[in-house]
mmCIF file of C-alpha atoms and ligand atoms in Angstrom:
data_model
loop_
_atom_site.group_PDB
_atom_site.id
_atom_site.type_symbol
_atom_site.label_atom_id
_atom_site.label_comp_id
_atom_site.label_asym_id
_atom_site.label_seq_id
_atom_site.Cartn_x
_atom_site.Cartn_y
_atom_site.Cartn_z
ATOM 1 C CA MET A 1 0.000 0.000 0.000
ATOM 2 C CA SER A 2 1.436 3.355 -0.988
ATOM 3 C CA LEU A 3 1.956 5.776 1.883
ATOM 4 C CA ALA A 4 2.923 8.654 -0.391
ATOM 5 C CA GLN A 5 -0.096 10.880 0.175
ATOM 6 C CA GLY A 6 0.696 13.935 2.272
ATOM 7 C CA ARG A 7 3.179 16.731 1.691
ATOM 8 C CA PRO A 8 5.778 15.492 -0.787
ATOM 9 C CA TYR A 9 9.452 16.112 -0.088
ATOM 10 C CA LEU A 10 11.788 16.786 -2.983
ATOM 11 C CA ALA A 11 15.146 15.760 -1.479
ATOM 12 C CA ILE A 12 17.158 16.402 -4.641
ATOM 13 C CA PRO A 13 20.111 18.803 -4.607
ATOM 14 C CA GLY A 14 18.258 21.652 -6.181
ATOM 15 C CA PRO A 15 15.788 23.038 -6.521
ATOM 16 C CA SER A 16 15.544 22.708 -2.774
ATOM 17 C CA THR A 17 12.577 23.167 -0.463
ATOM 18 C CA ILE A 18 11.189 26.703 -0.687
ATOM 19 C CA PRO A 19 10.067 28.106 2.674
ATOM 20 C CA ASP A 20 6.365 29.000 2.711
ATOM 21 C CA ARG A 21 7.391 32.488 3.846
ATOM 22 C CA VAL A 22 9.516 32.943 0.732
ATOM 23 C CA LEU A 23 6.594 31.880 -1.444
ATOM 24 C CA ALA A 24 4.262 34.183 0.471
ATOM 25 C CA ALA A 25 6.644 37.115 0.018
ATOM 26 C CA MET A 26 6.523 36.542 -3.741
ATOM 27 C CA HIS A 27 2.737 36.407 -3.854
ATOM 28 C CA ARG A 28 1.891 40.020 -4.587
ATOM 29 C CA PRO A 29 0.818 42.300 -7.439
ATOM 30 C CA ALA A 30 3.476 43.477 -9.868
ATOM 31 C CA PRO A 31 5.454 46.273 -8.208
ATOM 32 C CA ASN A 32 6.564 49.533 -9.753
ATOM 33 C CA ILE A 33 10.108 49.078 -11.023
ATOM 34 C CA TYR A 34 10.984 52.801 -10.959
ATOM 35 C CA ALA A 35 10.331 53.806 -7.353
ATOM 36 C CA GLY A 36 8.751 52.609 -4.150
ATOM 37 C CA ASP A 37 8.809 49.316 -2.243
ATOM 38 C CA LEU A 38 10.848 47.297 -4.726
ATOM 39 C CA VAL A 39 13.580 49.872 -5.228
ATOM 40 C CA ASP A 40 13.830 50.570 -1.486
ATOM 41 C CA MET A 41 13.898 46.866 -0.656
ATOM 42 C CA VAL A 42 16.572 45.991 -3.231
ATOM 43 C CA ALA A 43 18.898 48.577 -1.695
ATOM 44 C CA THR A 44 18.971 46.324 1.389
ATOM 45 C CA ILE A 45 19.730 43.179 -0.631
ATOM 46 C CA TRP A 46 23.198 44.164 -1.864
ATOM 47 C CA PRO A 47 24.841 44.459 1.582
ATOM 48 C CA ASP A 48 23.128 41.273 2.732
ATOM 49 C CA LEU A 49 24.380 39.295 -0.257
ATOM 50 C CA ARG A 50 27.889 40.435 0.689
ATOM 51 C CA ARG A 51 27.288 39.271 4.249
ATOM 52 C CA LEU A 52 26.168 35.900 2.935
ATOM 53 C CA ALA A 53 29.371 35.509 0.898
ATOM 54 C CA LEU A 54 31.552 37.261 3.508
ATOM 55 C CA SER A 55 32.699 39.519 0.706
ATOM 56 C CA SER A 56 33.478 43.220 0.696
ATOM 57 C CA GLY A 57 33.525 43.281 -3.104
ATOM 58 C CA HIS A 58 30.890 43.613 -5.801
ATOM 59 C CA VAL A 59 27.915 41.477 -6.715
ATOM 60 C CA ALA A 60 26.020 41.150 -9.975
ATOM 61 C CA LEU A 61 22.565 39.604 -9.982
ATOM 62 C CA TYR A 62 21.330 37.985 -13.184
ATOM 63 C CA ILE A 63 17.985 36.592 -14.296
ATOM 64 C CA ALA A 64 19.615 33.219 -14.844
ATOM 65 C CA ASN A 65 20.244 29.815 -13.343
ATOM 66 C CA GLY A 66 23.668 28.519 -12.345
ATOM 67 C CA HIS A 67 24.677 27.862 -15.943
ATOM 68 C CA GLY A 68 23.986 31.535 -16.656
ATOM 69 C CA ALA A 69 26.135 32.538 -13.685
ATOM 70 C CA TRP A 70 28.964 30.376 -15.075
ATOM 71 C CA GLU A 71 28.713 32.173 -18.411
ATOM 72 C CA ALA A 72 28.608 35.546 -16.692
ATOM 73 C CA ALA A 73 31.836 34.738 -14.882
ATOM 74 C CA ASN A 74 33.493 33.334 -18.010
ATOM 75 C CA ALA A 75 32.440 36.301 -20.128
ATOM 76 C CA ASN A 76 33.976 38.794 -17.729
ATOM 77 C CA LEU A 77 37.071 36.798 -16.815
ATOM 78 C CA PHE A 78 38.261 35.893 -20.282
ATOM 79 C CA SER A 79 38.814 37.176 -23.759
ATOM 80 C CA ARG A 80 38.641 34.792 -26.697
ATOM 81 C CA GLY A 81 41.746 32.612 -26.657
ATOM 82 C CA ASP A 82 42.620 33.316 -23.014
ATOM 83 C CA LYS A 83 43.511 30.312 -20.933
ATOM 84 C CA ALA A 84 41.568 28.843 -17.987
ATOM 85 C CA LEU A 85 42.776 26.112 -15.672
ATOM 86 C CA VAL A 86 39.832 23.999 -14.511
ATOM 87 C CA LEU A 87 40.057 21.660 -11.528
ATOM 88 C CA ALA A 88 37.295 19.099 -12.127
ATOM 89 C CA THR A 89 35.975 16.942 -9.290
ATOM 90 C CA GLY A 90 32.662 15.904 -10.804
ATOM 91 C CA ARG A 91 30.061 16.792 -13.387
ATOM 92 C CA PHE A 92 29.837 20.477 -12.478
ATOM 93 C CA GLY A 93 33.534 21.192 -12.827
ATOM 94 C CA LEU A 94 33.408 19.528 -16.227
ATOM 95 C CA GLY A 95 30.316 21.556 -17.115
ATOM 96 C CA TRP A 96 31.905 24.888 -16.250
ATOM 97 C CA ALA A 97 34.867 23.904 -18.430
ATOM 98 C CA GLU A 98 32.583 22.956 -21.337
ATOM 99 C CA HIS A 99 30.896 26.350 -21.168
ATOM 100 C CA ALA A 100 34.254 28.123 -21.166
ATOM 101 C CA ARG A 101 35.493 26.062 -24.109
ATOM 102 C CA ALA A 102 32.320 26.725 -26.099
ATOM 103 C CA MET A 103 32.840 30.448 -25.541
ATOM 104 C CA GLY A 104 36.315 30.325 -27.082
ATOM 105 C CA VAL A 105 38.386 30.033 -23.915
ATOM 106 C CA ALA A 106 41.403 27.692 -24.049
ATOM 107 C CA VAL A 107 40.776 25.231 -21.243
ATOM 108 C CA GLU A 108 43.482 23.252 -19.487
ATOM 109 C CA MET A 109 41.896 20.640 -17.269
ATOM 110 C CA ILE A 110 43.086 18.680 -14.282
ATOM 111 C CA ASP A 111 40.469 15.990 -13.756
ATOM 112 C CA PHE A 112 40.548 14.500 -10.266
ATOM 113 C CA GLY A 113 37.841 11.979 -11.087
ATOM 114 C CA LYS A 114 34.467 11.423 -9.474
ATOM 115 C CA SER A 115 35.316 10.670 -5.877
ATOM 116 C CA ALA A 116 38.322 12.743 -4.830
ATOM 117 C CA ALA A 117 38.997 16.367 -3.995
ATOM 118 C CA ALA A 118 41.308 18.638 -5.995
ATOM 119 C CA ASP A 119 44.934 18.252 -4.933
ATOM 120 C CA PRO A 120 46.590 21.628 -4.244
ATOM 121 C CA ALA A 121 50.040 20.206 -5.052
ATOM 122 C CA ARG A 122 48.921 19.425 -8.605
ATOM 123 C CA LEU A 123 47.470 22.905 -8.945
ATOM 124 C CA GLU A 124 50.739 24.431 -7.780
ATOM 125 C CA ALA A 125 52.734 22.277 -10.202
ATOM 126 C CA ALA A 126 50.490 23.226 -13.138
ATOM 127 C CA LEU A 127 50.886 26.910 -12.346
ATOM 128 C CA ARG A 128 54.662 26.612 -11.945
ATOM 129 C CA ALA A 129 54.790 24.953 -15.371
ATOM 130 C CA ASP A 130 52.940 27.969 -16.812
ATOM 131 C CA ARG A 131 56.081 30.099 -16.811
ATOM 132 C CA ASP A 132 54.796 32.930 -18.998
ATOM 133 C CA HIS A 133 51.556 33.213 -17.001
ATOM 134 C CA GLN A 134 49.127 32.290 -19.765
ATOM 135 C CA ILE A 135 46.560 31.009 -17.293
ATOM 136 C CA LYS A 136 44.240 33.859 -16.466
ATOM 137 C CA ALA A 137 42.045 32.150 -13.900
ATOM 138 C CA VAL A 138 41.639 28.893 -11.993
ATOM 139 C CA LEU A 139 38.053 27.598 -11.937
ATOM 140 C CA VAL A 140 37.039 25.202 -9.184
ATOM 141 C CA THR A 141 33.781 24.014 -7.639
ATOM 142 C CA HIS A 142 33.464 24.375 -3.873
ATOM 143 C CA VAL A 143 30.988 21.502 -3.471
ATOM 144 C CA ASP A 144 30.504 19.484 -6.639
ATOM 145 C CA THR A 145 26.882 18.415 -6.397
ATOM 146 C CA SER A 146 27.377 15.313 -8.518
ATOM 147 C CA SER A 147 30.169 13.715 -6.468
ATOM 148 C CA SER A 148 29.348 15.642 -3.243
ATOM 149 C CA VAL A 149 33.052 16.375 -2.807
ATOM 150 C CA ARG A 150 34.002 19.594 -1.043
ATOM 151 C CA ASN A 151 37.200 21.177 -2.281
ATOM 152 C CA ASP A 152 39.550 22.960 0.093
ATOM 153 C CA ILE A 153 39.369 26.505 -1.262
ATOM 154 C CA PRO A 154 41.948 28.094 1.098
ATOM 155 C CA ALA A 155 44.388 25.369 -0.012
ATOM 156 C CA MET A 156 43.775 26.333 -3.656
ATOM 157 C CA ARG A 157 44.567 29.971 -2.862
ATOM 158 C CA ALA A 158 47.685 28.901 -0.983
ATOM 159 C CA ALA A 159 48.809 26.827 -3.984
ATOM 160 C CA ILE A 160 48.348 29.765 -6.367
ATOM 161 C CA ASP A 161 50.327 32.011 -4.023
ATOM 162 C CA ALA A 162 53.039 29.394 -3.489
ATOM 163 C CA ALA A 163 53.504 29.182 -7.254
ATOM 164 C CA GLY A 164 53.808 32.969 -7.403
ATOM 165 C CA HIS A 165 51.208 32.964 -10.172
ATOM 166 C CA PRO A 166 48.868 35.912 -10.876
ATOM 167 C CA ALA A 167 45.857 33.763 -11.897
ATOM 168 C CA LEU A 168 42.515 34.768 -10.440
ATOM 169 C CA LEU A 169 40.662 32.203 -8.313
ATOM 170 C CA ALA A 170 37.037 31.648 -9.341
ATOM 171 C CA VAL A 171 34.811 29.342 -7.294
ATOM 172 C CA ASP A 172 31.407 27.765 -7.998
ATOM 173 C CA CYS A 173 29.418 27.937 -4.732
ATOM 174 C CA ILE A 174 26.070 27.121 -6.304
ATOM 175 C CA ALA A 175 25.602 24.096 -4.027
ATOM 176 C CA SER A 176 27.345 25.490 -0.978
ATOM 177 C CA LEU A 177 26.352 29.139 -0.465
ATOM 178 C CA GLY A 178 24.092 29.200 2.580
ATOM 179 C CA CYS A 179 25.029 25.598 3.452
ATOM 180 C CA ASP A 180 28.795 25.200 3.878
ATOM 181 C CA GLU A 181 31.253 27.615 5.431
ATOM 182 C CA PHE A 182 32.574 29.932 2.743
ATOM 183 C CA ARG A 183 34.558 33.145 3.313
ATOM 184 C CA MET A 184 35.226 34.970 0.077
ATOM 185 C CA ASP A 185 37.549 37.694 1.399
ATOM 186 C CA ASP A 186 39.402 35.622 3.994
ATOM 187 C CA TRP A 187 39.968 32.782 1.556
ATOM 188 C CA GLY A 188 41.319 35.027 -1.191
ATOM 189 C CA VAL A 189 38.613 34.188 -3.717
ATOM 190 C CA ASP A 190 38.427 36.681 -6.593
ATOM 191 C CA VAL A 191 35.190 35.526 -8.235
ATOM 192 C CA MET A 192 32.344 33.407 -6.864
ATOM 193 C CA VAL A 193 29.213 32.192 -8.643
ATOM 194 C CA ALA A 194 25.995 31.065 -6.987
ATOM 195 C CA ALA A 195 22.304 30.652 -7.735
ATOM 196 C CA SER A 196 19.043 31.086 -5.882
ATOM 197 C CA GLN A 197 17.527 27.615 -5.796
ATOM 198 C CA LYS A 198 19.813 25.689 -3.470
ATOM 199 C CA GLY A 199 21.004 26.959 -0.092
ATOM 200 C CA VAL A 200 19.442 30.343 -0.802
ATOM 201 C CA MET A 201 15.945 28.735 -0.788
ATOM 202 C CA VAL A 202 14.390 30.835 -3.594
ATOM 203 C CA PRO A 203 12.981 29.376 -6.838
ATOM 204 C CA PRO A 204 15.423 28.949 -9.727
ATOM 205 C CA GLY A 205 15.918 32.144 -11.679
ATOM 206 C CA LEU A 206 18.533 34.271 -9.919
ATOM 207 C CA GLY A 207 22.232 33.874 -10.639
ATOM 208 C CA PHE A 208 24.782 35.699 -8.488
ATOM 209 C CA VAL A 209 28.356 36.557 -9.346
ATOM 210 C CA PHE A 210 30.553 38.088 -6.664
ATOM 211 C CA PHE A 211 33.858 39.673 -7.692
ATOM 212 C CA ASN A 212 36.552 41.819 -6.167
ATOM 213 C CA ASP A 213 38.183 44.972 -7.504
ATOM 214 C CA ARG A 214 40.979 43.065 -9.189
ATOM 215 C CA ALA A 215 38.547 40.856 -11.107
ATOM 216 C CA LEU A 216 36.476 43.908 -12.043
ATOM 217 C CA HIS A 217 39.597 45.635 -13.306
ATOM 218 C CA GLU A 218 40.600 42.628 -15.413
ATOM 219 C CA SER A 219 37.057 42.282 -16.778
ATOM 220 C CA ARG A 220 37.256 45.688 -18.458
ATOM 221 C CA ALA A 221 39.535 44.238 -21.121
ATOM 222 C CA SER A 222 37.375 41.172 -21.843
ATOM 223 C CA ASP A 223 36.068 40.868 -25.380
ATOM 224 C CA LEU A 224 33.586 38.156 -24.393
ATOM 225 C CA ALA A 225 31.520 40.343 -22.074
ATOM 226 C CA THR A 226 28.428 41.401 -24.019
ATOM 227 C CA PRO A 227 26.212 44.170 -22.623
ATOM 228 C CA TYR A 228 23.851 41.904 -20.668
ATOM 229 C CA TRP A 229 26.615 40.091 -18.803
ATOM 230 C CA ARG A 230 29.157 42.857 -18.338
ATOM 231 C CA TRP A 231 29.960 43.505 -14.686
ATOM 232 C CA GLU A 232 30.784 47.180 -14.979
ATOM 233 C CA SER A 233 27.296 48.676 -15.191
ATOM 234 C CA ARG A 234 25.700 45.999 -13.020
ATOM 235 C CA ALA A 235 28.064 46.665 -10.161
ATOM 236 C CA LEU A 236 28.658 50.371 -10.592
ATOM 237 C CA GLY A 237 25.476 51.561 -12.330
ATOM 238 C CA THR A 238 23.723 54.460 -10.667
ATOM 239 C CA GLU A 239 20.252 53.777 -12.095
ATOM 240 C CA PHE A 240 18.163 50.944 -10.651
ATOM 241 C CA TYR A 241 17.564 49.264 -14.028
ATOM 242 C CA GLN A 242 21.304 49.090 -14.738
ATOM 243 C CA HIS A 243 21.770 46.508 -11.991
ATOM 244 C CA PHE A 244 19.514 44.160 -13.940
ATOM 245 C CA ALA A 245 20.248 45.315 -17.495
ATOM 246 C CA GLY A 246 16.504 45.923 -17.790
ATOM 247 C CA THR A 247 13.466 44.858 -15.792
ATOM 248 C CA ALA A 248 14.326 43.496 -12.378
ATOM 249 C CA PRO A 249 13.263 39.953 -11.407
ATOM 250 C CA THR A 250 10.658 41.566 -9.195
ATOM 251 C CA HIS A 251 9.051 38.645 -7.365
ATOM 252 C CA HIS A 252 12.222 36.641 -6.939
ATOM 253 C CA LEU A 253 13.750 39.673 -5.253
ATOM 254 C CA PHE A 254 10.973 39.783 -2.641
ATOM 255 C CA GLY A 255 11.539 36.080 -2.018
ATOM 256 C CA LEU A 256 15.275 36.668 -1.742
ATOM 257 C CA ARG A 257 14.739 39.463 0.786
ATOM 258 C CA THR A 258 12.842 37.024 3.013
ATOM 259 C CA SER A 259 15.381 34.224 2.652
ATOM 260 C CA LEU A 260 18.281 36.560 3.471
ATOM 261 C CA THR A 261 16.444 37.673 6.604
ATOM 262 C CA MET A 262 15.850 34.056 7.597
ATOM 263 C CA ILE A 263 19.513 33.123 7.074
ATOM 264 C CA LEU A 264 21.310 36.220 8.338
ATOM 265 C CA GLU A 265 18.992 37.719 10.963
ATOM 266 C CA GLU A 266 16.859 34.924 12.318
ATOM 267 C CA GLU A 267 19.010 31.796 12.274
ATOM 268 C CA GLY A 268 22.440 33.332 11.742
ATOM 269 C CA LEU A 269 24.966 32.173 9.161
ATOM 270 C CA ALA A 270 27.128 30.252 11.649
ATOM 271 C CA HIS A 271 24.092 28.321 12.847
ATOM 272 C CA VAL A 272 22.998 27.640 9.269
ATOM 273 C CA TRP A 273 26.426 26.089 8.592
ATOM 274 C CA ALA A 274 26.305 24.090 11.823
ATOM 275 C CA ARG A 275 22.796 22.778 11.056
ATOM 276 C CA HIS A 276 23.928 21.575 7.641
ATOM 277 C CA ALA A 277 27.029 19.969 9.152
ATOM 278 C CA THR A 278 24.992 18.062 11.719
ATOM 279 C CA LEU A 279 22.351 16.863 9.275
ATOM 280 C CA ALA A 280 25.118 15.773 6.912
ATOM 281 C CA ARG A 281 26.793 13.758 9.680
ATOM 282 C CA ALA A 282 23.463 12.080 10.425
ATOM 283 C CA VAL A 283 23.170 11.012 6.792
ATOM 284 C CA TRP A 284 26.774 9.783 6.641
ATOM 285 C CA SER A 285 26.411 7.781 9.841
ATOM 286 C CA ALA A 286 23.341 6.037 8.413
ATOM 287 C CA PHE A 287 25.208 5.126 5.218
ATOM 288 C CA ASP A 288 28.186 3.877 7.221
ATOM 289 C CA ALA A 289 25.882 1.510 9.126
ATOM 290 C CA TRP A 290 24.043 0.349 5.994
ATOM 291 C CA GLY A 291 27.388 -0.327 4.357
ATOM 292 C CA GLN A 292 28.335 -2.770 7.116
ATOM 293 C CA GLY A 293 25.863 -5.306 5.754
ATOM 294 C CA GLY A 294 25.449 -4.546 2.085
ATOM 295 C CA ASP A 295 26.942 -3.199 -1.119
ATOM 296 C CA ILE A 296 26.401 0.396 0.009
ATOM 297 C CA ALA A 297 29.019 3.131 0.256
ATOM 298 C CA LEU A 298 29.412 6.884 0.415
ATOM 299 C CA ASN A 299 31.037 8.294 -2.701
ATOM 300 C CA ILE A 300 33.597 10.380 -0.808
ATOM 301 C CA ALA A 301 35.551 8.243 1.633
ATOM 302 C CA ASP A 302 37.226 11.149 3.458
ATOM 303 C CA ALA A 303 34.599 12.811 5.675
ATOM 304 C CA ALA A 304 36.625 16.033 5.763
ATOM 305 C CA ARG A 305 36.168 16.380 2.005
ATOM 306 C CA ARG A 306 32.410 15.841 1.876
ATOM 307 C CA GLY A 307 30.021 18.710 1.267
ATOM 308 C CA ASN A 308 27.394 19.375 3.898
ATOM 309 C CA SER A 309 24.490 20.010 1.528
ATOM 310 C CA VAL A 310 24.340 16.814 -0.508
ATOM 311 C CA THR A 311 25.513 13.215 -0.174
ATOM 312 C CA ALA A 312 26.305 11.013 -3.161
ATOM 313 C CA ALA A 313 26.316 7.285 -2.546
ATOM 314 C CA ARG A 314 26.404 3.936 -4.253
ATOM 315 C CA ILE A 315 23.931 1.101 -3.684
ATOM 316 C CA GLY A 316 25.057 -1.752 -5.894
ATOM 317 C CA GLY A 317 23.057 -4.121 -8.065
ATOM 318 C CA GLY A 318 20.798 -1.321 -9.269
ATOM 319 C CA GLY A 319 19.677 -0.820 -5.675
ATOM 320 C CA ALA A 320 19.930 2.966 -5.872
ATOM 321 C CA ALA A 321 17.508 3.269 -8.785
ATOM 322 C CA ARG A 322 15.047 0.800 -7.248
ATOM 323 C CA LEU A 323 15.214 2.571 -3.912
ATOM 324 C CA ARG A 324 14.661 5.978 -5.490
ATOM 325 C CA ALA A 325 11.541 4.707 -7.254
ATOM 326 C CA TRP A 326 10.239 3.086 -4.065
ATOM 327 C CA CYS A 327 10.780 6.182 -1.938
ATOM 328 C CA GLU A 328 8.933 8.367 -4.412
ATOM 329 C CA GLN A 329 6.035 6.050 -5.169
ATOM 330 C CA GLU A 330 5.519 4.516 -1.758
ATOM 331 C CA ALA A 331 6.609 7.229 0.651
ATOM 332 C CA GLY A 332 6.455 10.665 -1.033
ATOM 333 C CA VAL A 333 10.206 11.376 -0.923
ATOM 334 C CA THR A 334 12.121 12.058 -4.137
ATOM 335 C CA LEU A 335 15.866 11.391 -3.914
ATOM 336 C CA GLY A 336 18.420 12.729 -6.384
ATOM 337 C CA ILE A 337 19.637 10.690 -9.327
ATOM 338 C CA GLY A 338 23.294 9.753 -9.511
ATOM 339 C CA LEU A 339 24.578 12.541 -11.738
ATOM 340 C CA GLY A 340 27.622 11.994 -13.918
ATOM 341 C CA MET A 341 28.685 8.855 -12.083
ATOM 342 C CA ALA A 342 27.792 6.436 -14.882
ATOM 343 C CA ALA A 343 26.360 6.773 -18.387
ATOM 344 C CA PRO A 344 22.785 5.562 -18.963
ATOM 345 C CA SER A 345 24.229 2.755 -21.084
ATOM 346 C CA ASP A 346 26.564 1.540 -18.303
ATOM 347 C CA ALA A 347 25.664 -1.580 -16.343
ATOM 348 C CA ASP A 348 26.068 0.294 -13.056
ATOM 349 C CA TYR A 349 23.912 3.278 -14.063
ATOM 350 C CA GLY A 350 21.295 2.408 -11.458
ATOM 351 C CA ASP A 351 23.817 2.128 -8.632
ATOM 352 C CA PHE A 352 24.045 5.804 -7.678
ATOM 353 C CA LEU A 353 21.824 8.267 -5.895
ATOM 354 C CA ARG A 354 22.086 11.495 -3.970
ATOM 355 C CA VAL A 355 20.367 12.660 -0.829
ATOM 356 C CA ALA A 356 20.012 16.421 -0.465
ATOM 357 C CA HIS A 357 20.151 18.080 2.935
ATOM 358 C CA MET A 358 20.277 21.563 1.521
ATOM 359 C CA GLY A 359 18.647 24.829 2.548
ATOM 360 C CA HIS A 360 15.289 24.781 4.326
ATOM 361 C CA VAL A 361 15.826 21.368 5.921
ATOM 362 C CA ASN A 362 15.533 20.348 9.535
ATOM 363 C CA ALA A 363 16.089 17.236 11.642
ATOM 364 C CA HIS A 364 12.671 15.723 11.075
ATOM 365 C CA MET A 365 13.004 16.028 7.307
ATOM 366 C CA THR A 366 16.424 14.387 7.175
ATOM 367 C CA LEU A 367 15.638 11.685 9.733
ATOM 368 C CA GLY A 368 12.395 11.075 7.837
ATOM 369 C CA VAL A 369 14.289 10.566 4.580
ATOM 370 C CA LEU A 370 16.691 8.118 6.225
ATOM 371 C CA ALA A 371 13.870 6.138 7.825
ATOM 372 C CA VAL A 372 12.015 5.965 4.522
ATOM 373 C CA MET A 373 15.167 4.776 2.775
ATOM 374 C CA GLU A 374 15.601 2.017 5.318
ATOM 375 C CA ALA A 375 11.948 0.998 4.921
ATOM 376 C CA GLY A 376 12.528 0.860 1.180
ATOM 377 C CA MET A 377 15.615 -1.324 1.579
ATOM 378 C CA GLN A 378 13.567 -3.727 3.685
ATOM 379 C CA ALA A 379 10.646 -3.742 1.257
ATOM 380 C CA LEU A 380 12.916 -4.281 -1.748
ATOM 381 C CA GLY A 381 15.199 -6.798 -0.105
ATOM 382 C CA VAL A 382 18.292 -4.595 -0.529
ATOM 383 C CA ASP A 383 20.941 -5.992 1.816
ATOM 384 C CA HIS A 384 21.992 -3.436 4.393
ATOM 385 C CA GLY A 385 23.644 -3.239 7.780
ATOM 386 C CA ARG A 386 21.615 -2.629 10.942
ATOM 387 C CA GLY A 387 21.636 0.368 13.229
ATOM 388 C CA ALA A 388 21.567 3.172 10.646
ATOM 389 C CA LEU A 389 18.638 4.999 12.206
ATOM 390 C CA ALA A 390 20.069 4.619 15.690
ATOM 391 C CA ALA A 391 23.335 6.092 14.426
ATOM 392 C CA ALA A 392 21.604 9.008 12.721
ATOM 393 C CA THR A 393 19.370 9.772 15.673
ATOM 394 C CA ALA A 394 22.413 9.720 17.965
ATOM 395 C CA VAL A 395 24.018 12.428 15.820
ATOM 396 C CA VAL A 396 20.878 14.556 16.065
ATOM 397 C CA ALA A 397 20.501 13.883 19.786
ATOM 398 C CA GLY A 398 24.085 14.944 20.399
ATOM 399 C CA ALA A 399 23.827 18.180 18.454
HETATM 400 C C1 PLP B 1 23.183 23.107 -9.530
HETATM 401 C C2 PLP B 1 24.596 23.401 -9.826
HETATM 402 C C3 PLP B 1 24.983 24.011 -11.026
HETATM 403 C C4 PLP B 1 24.021 24.306 -12.132
HETATM 404 O O1 PLP B 1 23.026 25.198 -11.731
HETATM 405 P P1 PLP B 1 21.723 25.364 -12.636
HETATM 406 O O2 PLP B 1 20.915 26.359 -11.864
HETATM 407 O O3 PLP B 1 21.090 24.025 -12.734
HETATM 408 O O4 PLP B 1 22.137 25.887 -13.955
HETATM 409 C C5 PLP B 1 26.313 24.301 -11.199
HETATM 410 N N1 PLP B 1 27.224 24.013 -10.259
HETATM 411 C C6 PLP B 1 26.886 23.419 -9.103
HETATM 412 C C7 PLP B 1 27.938 23.110 -8.099
HETATM 413 C C8 PLP B 1 25.563 23.090 -8.856
HETATM 414 O O5 PLP B 1 25.224 22.496 -7.710
#
């Protein structure tokens, strides 16, 4: 008997759960885009976005998803033929590189595979080998949502500095902003891209690019930056419409105002990070227990290199695909597909899944997902170790 009726839970790593208050804030008549509530409210968004990124630099806000934010960063960072060094640790690093290549950027890639973090020593060596400083920027994903690896961004900055190389450091925080600790200024990040529909808890449709003065200065020479994407007027424009290169994304902005208040004023950024860290540990402890008695394993073996917003895992014998279907049809929980881990034609395509614990998520939601997964393993006869729920509840109880 299906027990799926009730409020469904989309536990995929974006779009994430939208708080009812964010939806309510968006539910209003079209506002005037020249003066009044919208214009006054947006003036408060810029400083709060900087607080979210711990950045004292600039921010451009695009009507775009994360792919649009990638292109915005690429367009401003590079001219045609310029060189980028991409550190790939999963599907999203590869994707950012593909976008850059398609735009005419010469991409050098270090691919660390699907279950390991970027190695700063290899970054340093690649930069040392680039004696005439052809590499303009290093592109790296903070948390790669496909592998759920979390790269050590301060170590990347240290490697660039150790090599004495002038390359800019650009980081994709689409899956980590508002989930995992990230400090743009302190960590020496020059450019950071993010989007609204993950830790920021707003529907898809807003792309953010943060950049410092040095990146802004370099962007002025870029021949890829077309008027819509160019940072200059978005960051430094004096008219309201210039920040959006036209009509503002009115309703998304009201939703964003509410989510920033929830994160920065009500819960506090440090608590938001700690909540994600605890829920992530609960998920990992459940997988560790399941793995004791079955062909089940977390994708990232080193806990210190796992992101706190999403967990990628393997359940062999097609167990992951069967479990995903069961959870959705029988229990109202949709888990993430295994992205980029195997091709649809591969025999192990159905062996991967992802559990999101991203954004507007609390203990009952995550413990509920884990309990449903265990029920599904029992129902489907997927071999698994005992004690997963006890382990996860102990993490929550000890928080
Ligand atoms: C989701 C995601 C993207 C892509 O964002 P879209 O909004 O789907 O275009 C890129 N990078 C990372 C790390 C992501 O998690």
